[in-house]
Short mmCIF file of C-alpha atoms in Angstrom, two decimals:
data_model
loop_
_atom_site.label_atom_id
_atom_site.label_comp_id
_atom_site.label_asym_id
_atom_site.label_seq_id
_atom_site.Cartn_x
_atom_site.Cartn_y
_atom_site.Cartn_z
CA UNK A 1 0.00 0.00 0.00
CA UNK A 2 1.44 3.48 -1.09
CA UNK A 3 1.85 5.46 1.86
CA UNK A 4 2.86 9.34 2.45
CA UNK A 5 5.88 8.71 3.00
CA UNK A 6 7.09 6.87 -0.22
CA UNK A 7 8.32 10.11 -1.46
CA UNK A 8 10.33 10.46 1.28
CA UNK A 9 14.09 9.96 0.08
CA UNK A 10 15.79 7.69 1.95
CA UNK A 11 19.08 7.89 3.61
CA UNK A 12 20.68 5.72 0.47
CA UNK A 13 18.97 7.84 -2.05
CA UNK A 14 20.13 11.12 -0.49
CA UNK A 15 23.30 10.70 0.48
CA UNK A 16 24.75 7.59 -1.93
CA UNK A 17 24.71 7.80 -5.89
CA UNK A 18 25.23 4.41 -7.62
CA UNK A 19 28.12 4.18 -9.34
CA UNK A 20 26.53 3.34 -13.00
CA UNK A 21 24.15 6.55 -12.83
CA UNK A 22 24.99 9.27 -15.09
CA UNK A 23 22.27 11.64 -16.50
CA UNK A 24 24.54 11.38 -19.73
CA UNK A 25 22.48 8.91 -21.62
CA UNK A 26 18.74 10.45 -20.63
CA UNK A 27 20.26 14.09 -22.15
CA UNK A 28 21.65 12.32 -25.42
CA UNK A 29 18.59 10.64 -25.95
CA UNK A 30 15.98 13.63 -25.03
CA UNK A 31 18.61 15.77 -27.44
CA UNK A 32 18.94 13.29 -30.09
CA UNK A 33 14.93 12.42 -30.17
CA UNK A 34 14.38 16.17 -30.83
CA UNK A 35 17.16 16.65 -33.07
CA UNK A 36 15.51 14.01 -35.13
CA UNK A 37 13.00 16.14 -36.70
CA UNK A 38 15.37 19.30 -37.00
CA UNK A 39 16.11 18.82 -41.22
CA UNK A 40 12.13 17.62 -42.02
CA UNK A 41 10.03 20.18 -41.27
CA UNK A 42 10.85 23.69 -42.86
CA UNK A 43 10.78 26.95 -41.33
CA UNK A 44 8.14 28.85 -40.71
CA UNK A 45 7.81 32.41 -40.10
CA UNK A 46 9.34 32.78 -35.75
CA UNK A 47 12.09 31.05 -37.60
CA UNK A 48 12.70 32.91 -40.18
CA UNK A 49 12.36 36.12 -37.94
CA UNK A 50 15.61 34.67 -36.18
CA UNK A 51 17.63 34.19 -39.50
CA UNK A 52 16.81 38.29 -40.84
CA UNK A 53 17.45 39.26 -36.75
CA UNK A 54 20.45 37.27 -36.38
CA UNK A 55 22.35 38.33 -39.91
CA UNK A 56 22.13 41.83 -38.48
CA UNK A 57 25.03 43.84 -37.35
CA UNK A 58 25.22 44.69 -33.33
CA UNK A 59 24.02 47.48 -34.17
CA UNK A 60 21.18 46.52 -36.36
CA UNK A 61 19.98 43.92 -33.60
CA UNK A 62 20.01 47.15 -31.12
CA UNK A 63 17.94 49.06 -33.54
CA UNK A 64 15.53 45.68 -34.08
CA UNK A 65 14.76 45.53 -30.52
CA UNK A 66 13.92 49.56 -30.03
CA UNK A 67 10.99 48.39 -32.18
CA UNK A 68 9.99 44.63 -32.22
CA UNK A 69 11.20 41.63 -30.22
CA UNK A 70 12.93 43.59 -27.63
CA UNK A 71 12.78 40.34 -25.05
CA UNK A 72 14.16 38.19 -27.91
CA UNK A 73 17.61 40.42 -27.87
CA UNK A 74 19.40 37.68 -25.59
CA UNK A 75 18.41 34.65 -27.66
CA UNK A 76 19.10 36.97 -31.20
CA UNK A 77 22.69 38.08 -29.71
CA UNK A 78 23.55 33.92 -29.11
CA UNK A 79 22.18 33.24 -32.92
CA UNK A 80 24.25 36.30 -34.05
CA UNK A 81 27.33 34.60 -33.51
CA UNK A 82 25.65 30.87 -33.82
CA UNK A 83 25.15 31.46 -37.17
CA UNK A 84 28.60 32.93 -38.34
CA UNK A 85 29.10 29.01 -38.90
CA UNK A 86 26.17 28.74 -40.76
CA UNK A 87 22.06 28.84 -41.42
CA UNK A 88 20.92 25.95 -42.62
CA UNK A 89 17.78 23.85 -41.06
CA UNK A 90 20.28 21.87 -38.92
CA UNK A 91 22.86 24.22 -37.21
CA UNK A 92 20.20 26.51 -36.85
CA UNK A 93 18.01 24.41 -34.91
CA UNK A 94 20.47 22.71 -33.17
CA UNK A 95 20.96 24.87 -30.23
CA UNK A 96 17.42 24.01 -29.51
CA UNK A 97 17.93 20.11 -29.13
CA UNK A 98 21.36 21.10 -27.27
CA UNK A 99 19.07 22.91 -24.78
CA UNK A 100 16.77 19.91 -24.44
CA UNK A 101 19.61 17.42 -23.49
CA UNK A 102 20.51 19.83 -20.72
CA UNK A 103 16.85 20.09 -19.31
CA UNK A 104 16.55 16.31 -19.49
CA UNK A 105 19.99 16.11 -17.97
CA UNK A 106 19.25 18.37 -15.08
CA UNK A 107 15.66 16.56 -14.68
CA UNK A 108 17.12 13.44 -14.18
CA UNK A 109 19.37 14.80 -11.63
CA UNK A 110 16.38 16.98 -9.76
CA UNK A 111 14.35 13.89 -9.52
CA UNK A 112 17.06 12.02 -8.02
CA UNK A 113 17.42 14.97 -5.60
CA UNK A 114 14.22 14.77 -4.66
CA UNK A 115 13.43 11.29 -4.15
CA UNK A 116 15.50 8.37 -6.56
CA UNK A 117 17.90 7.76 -9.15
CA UNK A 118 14.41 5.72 -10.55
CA UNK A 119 12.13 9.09 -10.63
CA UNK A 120 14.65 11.02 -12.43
CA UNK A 121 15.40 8.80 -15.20
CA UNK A 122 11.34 7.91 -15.46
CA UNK A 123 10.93 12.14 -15.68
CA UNK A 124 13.87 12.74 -18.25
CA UNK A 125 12.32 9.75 -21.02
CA UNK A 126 9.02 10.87 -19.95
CA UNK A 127 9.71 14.68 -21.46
CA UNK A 128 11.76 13.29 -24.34
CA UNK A 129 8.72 11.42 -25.53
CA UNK A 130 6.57 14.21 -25.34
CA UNK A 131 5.46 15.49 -28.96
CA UNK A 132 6.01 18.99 -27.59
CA UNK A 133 9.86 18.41 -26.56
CA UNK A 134 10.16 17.17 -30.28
CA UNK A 135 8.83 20.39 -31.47
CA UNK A 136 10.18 22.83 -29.80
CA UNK A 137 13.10 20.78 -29.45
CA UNK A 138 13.74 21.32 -33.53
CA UNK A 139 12.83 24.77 -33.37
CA UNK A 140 14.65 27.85 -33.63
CA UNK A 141 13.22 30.29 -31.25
CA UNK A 142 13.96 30.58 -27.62
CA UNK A 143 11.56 28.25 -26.27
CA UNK A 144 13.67 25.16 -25.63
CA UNK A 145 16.48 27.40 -23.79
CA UNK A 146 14.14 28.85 -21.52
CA UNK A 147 12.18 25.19 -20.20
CA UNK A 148 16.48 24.50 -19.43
CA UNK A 149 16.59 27.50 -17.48
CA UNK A 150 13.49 26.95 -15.73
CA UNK A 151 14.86 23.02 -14.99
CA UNK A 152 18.33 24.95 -14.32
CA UNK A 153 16.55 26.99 -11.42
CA UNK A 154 14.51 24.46 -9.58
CA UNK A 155 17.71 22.68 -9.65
CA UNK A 156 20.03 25.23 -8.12
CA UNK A 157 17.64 26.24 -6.27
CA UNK A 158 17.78 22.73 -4.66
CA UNK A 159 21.26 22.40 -4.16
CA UNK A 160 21.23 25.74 -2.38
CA UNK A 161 18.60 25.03 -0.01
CA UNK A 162 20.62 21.82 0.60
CA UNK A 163 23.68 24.01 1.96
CA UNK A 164 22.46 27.30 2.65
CA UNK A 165 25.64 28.63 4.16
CA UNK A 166 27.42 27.72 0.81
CA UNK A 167 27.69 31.20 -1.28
CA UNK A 168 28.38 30.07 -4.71
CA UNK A 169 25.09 28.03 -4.91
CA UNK A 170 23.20 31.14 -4.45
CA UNK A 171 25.40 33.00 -6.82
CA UNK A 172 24.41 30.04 -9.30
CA UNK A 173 20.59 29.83 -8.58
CA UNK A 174 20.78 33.91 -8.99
CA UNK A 175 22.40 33.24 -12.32
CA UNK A 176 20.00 30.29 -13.20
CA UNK A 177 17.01 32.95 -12.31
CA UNK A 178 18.22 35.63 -14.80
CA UNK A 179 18.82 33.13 -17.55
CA UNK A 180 15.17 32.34 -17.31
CA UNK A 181 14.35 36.10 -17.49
CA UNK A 182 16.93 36.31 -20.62
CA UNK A 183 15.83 33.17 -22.62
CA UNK A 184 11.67 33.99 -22.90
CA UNK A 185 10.06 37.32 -20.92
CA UNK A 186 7.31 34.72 -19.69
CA UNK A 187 9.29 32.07 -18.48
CA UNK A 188 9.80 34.20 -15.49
CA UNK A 189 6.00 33.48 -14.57
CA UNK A 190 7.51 29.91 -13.24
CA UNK A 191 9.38 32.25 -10.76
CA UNK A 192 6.80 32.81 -8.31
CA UNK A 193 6.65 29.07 -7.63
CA UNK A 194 9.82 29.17 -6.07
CA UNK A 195 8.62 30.89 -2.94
CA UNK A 196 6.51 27.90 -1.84
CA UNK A 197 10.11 26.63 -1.06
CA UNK A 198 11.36 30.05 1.27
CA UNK A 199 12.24 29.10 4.47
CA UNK A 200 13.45 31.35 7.60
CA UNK A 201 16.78 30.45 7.59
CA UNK A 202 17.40 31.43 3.93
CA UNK A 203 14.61 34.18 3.21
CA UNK A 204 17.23 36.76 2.84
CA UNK A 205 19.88 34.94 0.09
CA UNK A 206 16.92 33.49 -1.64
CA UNK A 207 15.10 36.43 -1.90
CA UNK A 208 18.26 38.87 -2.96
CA UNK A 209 19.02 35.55 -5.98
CA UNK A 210 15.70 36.45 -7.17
CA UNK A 211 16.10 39.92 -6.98
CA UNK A 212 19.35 40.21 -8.65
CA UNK A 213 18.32 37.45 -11.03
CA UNK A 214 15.22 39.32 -12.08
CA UNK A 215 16.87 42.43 -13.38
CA UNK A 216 16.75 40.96 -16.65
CA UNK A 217 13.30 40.61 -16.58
CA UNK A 218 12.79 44.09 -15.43
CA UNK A 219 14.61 45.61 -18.73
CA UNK A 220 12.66 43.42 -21.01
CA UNK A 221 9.53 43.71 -19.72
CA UNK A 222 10.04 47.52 -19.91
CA UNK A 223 11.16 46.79 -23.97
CA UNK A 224 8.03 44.60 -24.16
CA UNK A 225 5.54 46.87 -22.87
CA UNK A 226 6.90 49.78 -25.05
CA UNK A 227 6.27 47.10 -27.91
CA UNK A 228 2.96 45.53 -27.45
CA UNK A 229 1.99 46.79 -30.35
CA UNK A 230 3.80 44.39 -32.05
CA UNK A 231 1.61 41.50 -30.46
CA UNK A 232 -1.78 43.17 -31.04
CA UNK A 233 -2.72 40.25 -33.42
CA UNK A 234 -3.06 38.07 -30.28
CA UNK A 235 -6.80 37.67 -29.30
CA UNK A 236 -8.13 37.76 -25.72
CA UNK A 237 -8.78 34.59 -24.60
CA UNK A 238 -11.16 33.35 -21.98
CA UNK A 239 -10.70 30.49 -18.78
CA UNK A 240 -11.66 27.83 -21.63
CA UNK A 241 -7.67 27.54 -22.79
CA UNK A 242 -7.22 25.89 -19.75
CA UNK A 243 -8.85 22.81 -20.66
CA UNK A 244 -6.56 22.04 -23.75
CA UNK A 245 -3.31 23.13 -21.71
CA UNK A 246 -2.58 19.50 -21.05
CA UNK A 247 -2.78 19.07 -24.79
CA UNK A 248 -0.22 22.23 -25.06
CA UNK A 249 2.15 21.20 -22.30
CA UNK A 250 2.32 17.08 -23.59
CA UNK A 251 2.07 18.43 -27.25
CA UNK A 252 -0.83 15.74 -27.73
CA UNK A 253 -4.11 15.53 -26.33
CA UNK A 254 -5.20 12.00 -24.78
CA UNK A 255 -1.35 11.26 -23.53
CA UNK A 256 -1.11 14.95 -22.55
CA UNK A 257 -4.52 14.45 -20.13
CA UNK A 258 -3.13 11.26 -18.92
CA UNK A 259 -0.14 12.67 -17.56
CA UNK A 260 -1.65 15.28 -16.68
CA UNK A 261 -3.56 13.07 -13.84
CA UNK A 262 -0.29 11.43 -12.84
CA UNK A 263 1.21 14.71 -12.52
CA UNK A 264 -1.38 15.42 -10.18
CA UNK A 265 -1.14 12.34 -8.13
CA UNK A 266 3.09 13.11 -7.99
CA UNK A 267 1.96 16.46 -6.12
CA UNK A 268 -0.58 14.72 -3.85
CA UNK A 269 2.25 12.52 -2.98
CA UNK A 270 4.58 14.84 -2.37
CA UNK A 271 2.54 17.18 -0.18
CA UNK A 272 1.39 14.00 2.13
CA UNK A 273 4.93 13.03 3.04
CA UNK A 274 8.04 15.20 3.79
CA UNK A 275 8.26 17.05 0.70
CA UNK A 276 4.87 19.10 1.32
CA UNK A 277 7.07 22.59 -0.10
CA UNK A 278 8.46 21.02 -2.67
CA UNK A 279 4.96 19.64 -4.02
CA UNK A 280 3.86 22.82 -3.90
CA UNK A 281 6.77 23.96 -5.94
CA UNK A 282 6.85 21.72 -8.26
CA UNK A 283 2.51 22.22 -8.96
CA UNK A 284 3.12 25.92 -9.20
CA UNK A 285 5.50 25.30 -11.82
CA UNK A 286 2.91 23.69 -13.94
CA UNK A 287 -0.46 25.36 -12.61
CA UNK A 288 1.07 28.97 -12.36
CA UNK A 289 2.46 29.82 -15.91
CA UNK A 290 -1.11 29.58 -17.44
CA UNK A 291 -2.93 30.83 -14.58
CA UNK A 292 -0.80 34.37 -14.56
CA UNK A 293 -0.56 34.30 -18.36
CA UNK A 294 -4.10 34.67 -18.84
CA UNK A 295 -4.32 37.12 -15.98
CA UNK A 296 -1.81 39.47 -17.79
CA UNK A 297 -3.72 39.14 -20.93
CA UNK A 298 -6.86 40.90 -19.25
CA UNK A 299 -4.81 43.15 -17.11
CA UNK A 300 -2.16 44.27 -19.26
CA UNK A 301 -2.79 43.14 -23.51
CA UNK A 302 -3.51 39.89 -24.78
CA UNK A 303 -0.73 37.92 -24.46
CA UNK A 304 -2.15 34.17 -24.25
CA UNK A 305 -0.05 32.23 -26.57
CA UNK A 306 0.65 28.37 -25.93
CA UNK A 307 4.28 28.24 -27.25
CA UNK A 308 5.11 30.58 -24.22
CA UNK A 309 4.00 27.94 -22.04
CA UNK A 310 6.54 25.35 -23.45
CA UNK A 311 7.92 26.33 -19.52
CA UNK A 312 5.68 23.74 -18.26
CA UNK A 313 6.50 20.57 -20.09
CA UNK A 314 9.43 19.44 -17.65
CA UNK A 315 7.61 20.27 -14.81
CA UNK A 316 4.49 17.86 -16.14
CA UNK A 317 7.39 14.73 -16.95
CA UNK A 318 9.08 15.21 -13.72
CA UNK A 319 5.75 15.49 -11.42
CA UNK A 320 4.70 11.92 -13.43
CA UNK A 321 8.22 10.32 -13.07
CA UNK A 322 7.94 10.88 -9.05
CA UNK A 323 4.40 9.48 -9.25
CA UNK A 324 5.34 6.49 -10.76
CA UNK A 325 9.20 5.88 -8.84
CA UNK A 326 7.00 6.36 -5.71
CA UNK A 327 5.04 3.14 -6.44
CA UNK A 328 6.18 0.36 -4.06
CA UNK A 329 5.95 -2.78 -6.04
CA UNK A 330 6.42 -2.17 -10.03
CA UNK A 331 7.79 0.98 -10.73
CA UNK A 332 10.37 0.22 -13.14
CA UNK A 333 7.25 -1.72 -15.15
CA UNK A 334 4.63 1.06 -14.38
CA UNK A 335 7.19 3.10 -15.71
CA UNK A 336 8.41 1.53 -18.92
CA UNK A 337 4.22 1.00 -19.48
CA UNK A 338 3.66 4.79 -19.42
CA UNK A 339 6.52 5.34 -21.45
CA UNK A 340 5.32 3.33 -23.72
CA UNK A 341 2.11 4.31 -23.94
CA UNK A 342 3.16 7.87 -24.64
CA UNK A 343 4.76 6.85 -27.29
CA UNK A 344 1.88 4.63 -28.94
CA UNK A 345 -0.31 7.80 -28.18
CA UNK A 346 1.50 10.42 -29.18
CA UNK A 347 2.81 8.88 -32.48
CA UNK A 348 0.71 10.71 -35.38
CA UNK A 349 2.20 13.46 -33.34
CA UNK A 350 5.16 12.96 -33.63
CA UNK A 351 4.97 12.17 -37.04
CA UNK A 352 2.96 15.39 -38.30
CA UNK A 353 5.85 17.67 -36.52
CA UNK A 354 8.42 15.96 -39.08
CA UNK A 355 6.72 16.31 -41.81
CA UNK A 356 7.62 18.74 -44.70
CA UNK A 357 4.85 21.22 -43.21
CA UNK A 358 5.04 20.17 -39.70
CA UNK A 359 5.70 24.08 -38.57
CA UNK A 360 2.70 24.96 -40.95
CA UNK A 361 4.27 27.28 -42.99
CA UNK A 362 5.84 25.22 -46.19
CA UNK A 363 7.83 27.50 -48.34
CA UNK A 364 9.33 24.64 -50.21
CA UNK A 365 6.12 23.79 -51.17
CA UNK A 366 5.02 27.11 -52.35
CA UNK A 367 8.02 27.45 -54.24
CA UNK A 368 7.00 24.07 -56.42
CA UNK A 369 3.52 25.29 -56.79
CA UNK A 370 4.97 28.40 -58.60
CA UNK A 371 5.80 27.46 -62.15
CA UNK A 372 7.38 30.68 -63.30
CA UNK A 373 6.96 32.01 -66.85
CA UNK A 374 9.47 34.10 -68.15
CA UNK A 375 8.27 37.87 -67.03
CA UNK A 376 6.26 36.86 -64.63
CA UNK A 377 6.42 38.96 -61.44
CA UNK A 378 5.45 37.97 -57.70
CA UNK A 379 3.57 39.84 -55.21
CA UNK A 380 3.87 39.09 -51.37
CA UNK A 381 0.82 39.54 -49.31
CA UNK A 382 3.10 40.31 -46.03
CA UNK A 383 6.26 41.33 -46.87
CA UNK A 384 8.33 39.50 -44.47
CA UNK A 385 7.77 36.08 -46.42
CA UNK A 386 10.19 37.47 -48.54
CA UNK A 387 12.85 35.92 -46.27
CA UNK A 388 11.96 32.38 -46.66
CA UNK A 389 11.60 32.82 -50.23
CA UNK A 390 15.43 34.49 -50.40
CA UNK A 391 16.48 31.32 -47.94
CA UNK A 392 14.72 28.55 -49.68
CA UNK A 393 14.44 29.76 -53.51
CA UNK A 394 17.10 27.56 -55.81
CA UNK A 395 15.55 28.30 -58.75
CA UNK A 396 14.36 31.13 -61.40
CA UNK A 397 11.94 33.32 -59.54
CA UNK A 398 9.85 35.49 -60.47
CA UNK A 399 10.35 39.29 -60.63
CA UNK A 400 9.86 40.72 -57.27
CA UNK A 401 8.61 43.86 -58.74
CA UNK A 402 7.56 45.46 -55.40
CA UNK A 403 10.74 45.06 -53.78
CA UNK A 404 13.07 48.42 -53.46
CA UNK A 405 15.80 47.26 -50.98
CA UNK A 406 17.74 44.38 -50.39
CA UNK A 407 17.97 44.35 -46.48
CA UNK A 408 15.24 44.07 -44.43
CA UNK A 409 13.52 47.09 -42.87
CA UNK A 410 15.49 48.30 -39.58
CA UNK A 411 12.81 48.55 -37.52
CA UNK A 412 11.22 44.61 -38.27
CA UNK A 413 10.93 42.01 -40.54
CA UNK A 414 9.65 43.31 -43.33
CA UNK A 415 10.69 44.93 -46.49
CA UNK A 416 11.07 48.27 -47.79
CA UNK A 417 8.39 48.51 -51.28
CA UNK A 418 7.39 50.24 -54.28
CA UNK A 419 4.55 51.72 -53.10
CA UNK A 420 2.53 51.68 -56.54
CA UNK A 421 1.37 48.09 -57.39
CA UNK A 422 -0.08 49.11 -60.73
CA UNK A 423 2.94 50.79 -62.18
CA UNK A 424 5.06 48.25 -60.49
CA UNK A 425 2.83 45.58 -62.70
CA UNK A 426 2.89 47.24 -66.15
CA UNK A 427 3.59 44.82 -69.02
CA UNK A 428 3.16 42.02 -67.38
CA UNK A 429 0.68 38.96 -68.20
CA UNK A 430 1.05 36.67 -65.05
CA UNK A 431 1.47 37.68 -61.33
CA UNK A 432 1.78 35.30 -58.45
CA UNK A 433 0.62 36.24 -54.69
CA UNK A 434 1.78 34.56 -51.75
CA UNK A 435 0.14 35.42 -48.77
CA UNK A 436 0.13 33.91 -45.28
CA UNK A 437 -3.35 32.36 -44.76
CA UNK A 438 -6.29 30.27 -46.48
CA UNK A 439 -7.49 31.52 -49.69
CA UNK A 440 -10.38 33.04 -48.15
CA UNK A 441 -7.99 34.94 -46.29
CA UNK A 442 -7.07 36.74 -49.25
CA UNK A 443 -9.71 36.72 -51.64
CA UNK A 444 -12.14 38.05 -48.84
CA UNK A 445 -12.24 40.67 -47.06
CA UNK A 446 -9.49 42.87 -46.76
CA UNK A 447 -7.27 41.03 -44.95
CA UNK A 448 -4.47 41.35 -47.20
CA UNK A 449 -4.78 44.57 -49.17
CA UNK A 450 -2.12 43.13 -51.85
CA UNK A 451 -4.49 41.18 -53.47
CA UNK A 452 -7.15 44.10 -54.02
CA UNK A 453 -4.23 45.97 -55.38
CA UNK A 454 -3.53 43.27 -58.14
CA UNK A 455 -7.07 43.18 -58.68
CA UNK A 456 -6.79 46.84 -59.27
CA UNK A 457 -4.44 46.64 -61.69
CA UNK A 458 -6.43 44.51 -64.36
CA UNK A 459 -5.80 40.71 -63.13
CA UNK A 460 -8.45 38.05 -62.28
CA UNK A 461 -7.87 35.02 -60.57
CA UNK A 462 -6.61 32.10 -62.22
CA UNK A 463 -5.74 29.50 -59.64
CA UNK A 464 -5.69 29.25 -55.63
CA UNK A 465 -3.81 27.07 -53.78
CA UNK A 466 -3.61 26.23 -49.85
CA UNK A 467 -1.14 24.32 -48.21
CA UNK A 468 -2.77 21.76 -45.51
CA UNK A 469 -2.84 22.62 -42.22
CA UNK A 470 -3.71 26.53 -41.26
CA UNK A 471 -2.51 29.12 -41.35
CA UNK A 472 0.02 27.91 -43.84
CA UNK A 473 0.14 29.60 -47.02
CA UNK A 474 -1.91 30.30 -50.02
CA UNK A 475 -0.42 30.36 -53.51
CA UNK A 476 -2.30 32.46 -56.18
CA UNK A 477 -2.10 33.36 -60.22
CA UNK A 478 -3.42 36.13 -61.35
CA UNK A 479 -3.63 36.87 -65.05
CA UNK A 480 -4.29 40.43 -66.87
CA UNK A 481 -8.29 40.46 -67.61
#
């Protein structure tokens, strides 16, 4: 019969490592299992953002982030000089994967911390089975670095509570807090979690860690506020996006709910034995993020966006890996079985996220759907897909007859243009749009003004094409009426 106090380390697990462990093999396998998706799926548009910010000059990046993406300045200094080696699909999503090993690596080590070698190995394969660690795992943004910082800071955070007289452990867990202020400007909402774990003893280090750590935060959210015009496409949401945040954290829905309920029983567990604080830690690492992201999004400006939740995926593994290490009799096969059935579940996952439009934007794809004529111009709908067209484009193009600068605009993504779409059209027979969006995107409404213009200028539609999954992209021909 479990009892309360099976999550109760014992002397041997706290004080005596076996000599085989090593975290080693749980980090190369949660690395390689995300990198193994990094050269299917193409780009899409965050992606692409990071290849224009990062093949900026200092001082271009500086200018960038007066205007858009302020909080991403940390993670677009890194790629600056990450990609001095290189930008294709691989090396640029390879920090990513890199930064998925060390969470897994540090998981396996926190759950041995906090009650056996067992738990942290079951909570490292746990998250590098999830469909969501694959993603964003094979994903060049920031999202992977800051669920390692997050891990990072629960784990220092651990080790200095362990020996609160020792210094350098709360210089660490300061530094571990202000990486997870530098990697994502809402990773920090995992922060307030860490005061379930304040004690008397240590209020005064712990609290000046956080402090110092947070400065970061404090400068970016002052960039990000200034900016939040540049997320006004985000709608408000309502309580309801709580019920698919299982689905968000796992990265699949049925798995994602499962865990979910053994996550819950790990913090049950926890707080009826002699880890009540860190139960309440570790639930307010996976119950906080969404709670205070949606309350910011009706205090401040909508800002509800499940990528910036990604936070909450190790947090979810390593809850269920204490759940099932803390089983008396069976553990090792109660954990293989929900291994395994994470994997059976989340397969078609895993499989749509390495597919050829697995980040639902295929440029590739657009690009074979375009069967250029000689003279025949193009016309972007927003012009920042220019940048995946000048990244993936290996073959005659046609004219971009907008297009009036080769660099990207210095205050965003976008593109300086001509101005004039008729004159810019004159003599020609065959125009293609590209726009970001379903057809009816496009050819209804006003949602992208571009294709009124063409319309303008004499052309009718010949032929529409979507990609599969939405918003993707729409690929259009327009010939002179």
């Amino acid at each position: 019969m479990t009892t309360a106090a099976t999550l109760a380390p014992t002397a041997r697990h706290a004080t005596r490592r076996p000599r085989a462990w090593s975290p080693w093999w749980t980090a190369l396998l949660a690395a390689g299992v995300a990198f193994s998706g990094t050269g299917s799926a193409t780009l899409n548009g965050d992606e692409l953002a990071t290849v224009s910010a990062a093949r900026r000059s200092l001082a271009g990046m500086w200018e960038l982030a007066l205007n858009i993406d302020g909080h991403f300045l940390p993670y677009y200094l890194f790629m600056h000089f990450w990609t001095m080696a290189g930008t294709s699909e691989l090396w640029l999503r390879l920090p990513s994967a890199l930064a998925v090993g060390a969470a897994a690596w540090l998981l396996t080590d926190l759950g041995r911390r906090l009650h056996s070698v067992r738990a942290g190995v079951f909570a490292a394969v746990i998250f590098a089975v999830l469909p969501s660690v694959s993603y964003f795992g094979a994903f060049a943004r920031s999202y992977a670095f800051a669920a390692a910082a997050a891990v990072l800071a629960f784990w220092a955070l651990h080790r200095a509570l362990e020996r609160p007289g020792a210094g350098g452990r709360w210089v660490l867990y300061g530094v571990a807090v202000a990486l997870v202020c530098s990697t994502h400007l809402f990773a920090v909402l995992v922060l307030p979690a860490h005061l379930a774990l304040i004690r008397r003893d240590v209020v005064v280090r712990m609290l000046g860690a956080l402090a110092a750590g947070g400065v970061p935060a404090v400068v970016l959210g002052l960039i990000g506020f200034g900016e939040r015009h540049a997320i006004s496409w985000i709608p408000q949401r309502g309580p309801e996006v709580w019920l698919k945040f299982p689905k968000m954290a796992a990265g699949t829905s049925v798995f994602g709910v499962v865990l979910f309920a053994v996550a819950v029983a790990g913090v049950v567990l926890l707080c009826a034995g002699r880890r009540r604080a860190w139960g309440a830690a570790l639930a307010g690492w996976l119950v906080l993020p969404p709670l205070l992201l949606l309350a910011v999004s009706h205090l401040v400006t909508p800002v509800y966006v499940d990528r910036y939740l990604f936070v909450t995926a190790p947090a979810l593994a390593l809850l269920a890996g204490l759940a099932v290490a803390a089983l008396p009799r069976f553990a090792v096969v109660a954990g293989v079985a929900v291994v395994l059935l994470g994997c059976v579940l989340s397969f078609p996952d895993h499989v749509d996220i390495r597919e050829e439009n697995g980040r639902f934007e295929n440029i590739p794809w657009a690009l074979r759907v375009i069967r250029a004529e000689p003279d025949d111009a193009i016309v972007y709908g927003q012009s920042q897909l220019r940048t995946g067209f000048d990244y993936y484009a290996d073959s005659l193009m046609p004219v971009d007859v907008l297009r009036s600068g080769d660099e990207p605009s210095p205050d965003g993504f976008g593109y300086p243009e001509r101005p004039d779409v008729a004159a810019a059209l004159k003599g020609r027979e065959r125009v293609w749009v590209v726009w970001r969006g379903d057809k009816r995107a496009g050819l209804e409404g006003d949602a992208v003004p571009r294709v009124a213009e063409v319309e303008r200028a004499g052309f009718e539609l010949s032929l529409a094409k979507h990609s599969a999954d939405l918003p993707g992209l729409t690929v259009a021909l327009f010939t002179r009426r």
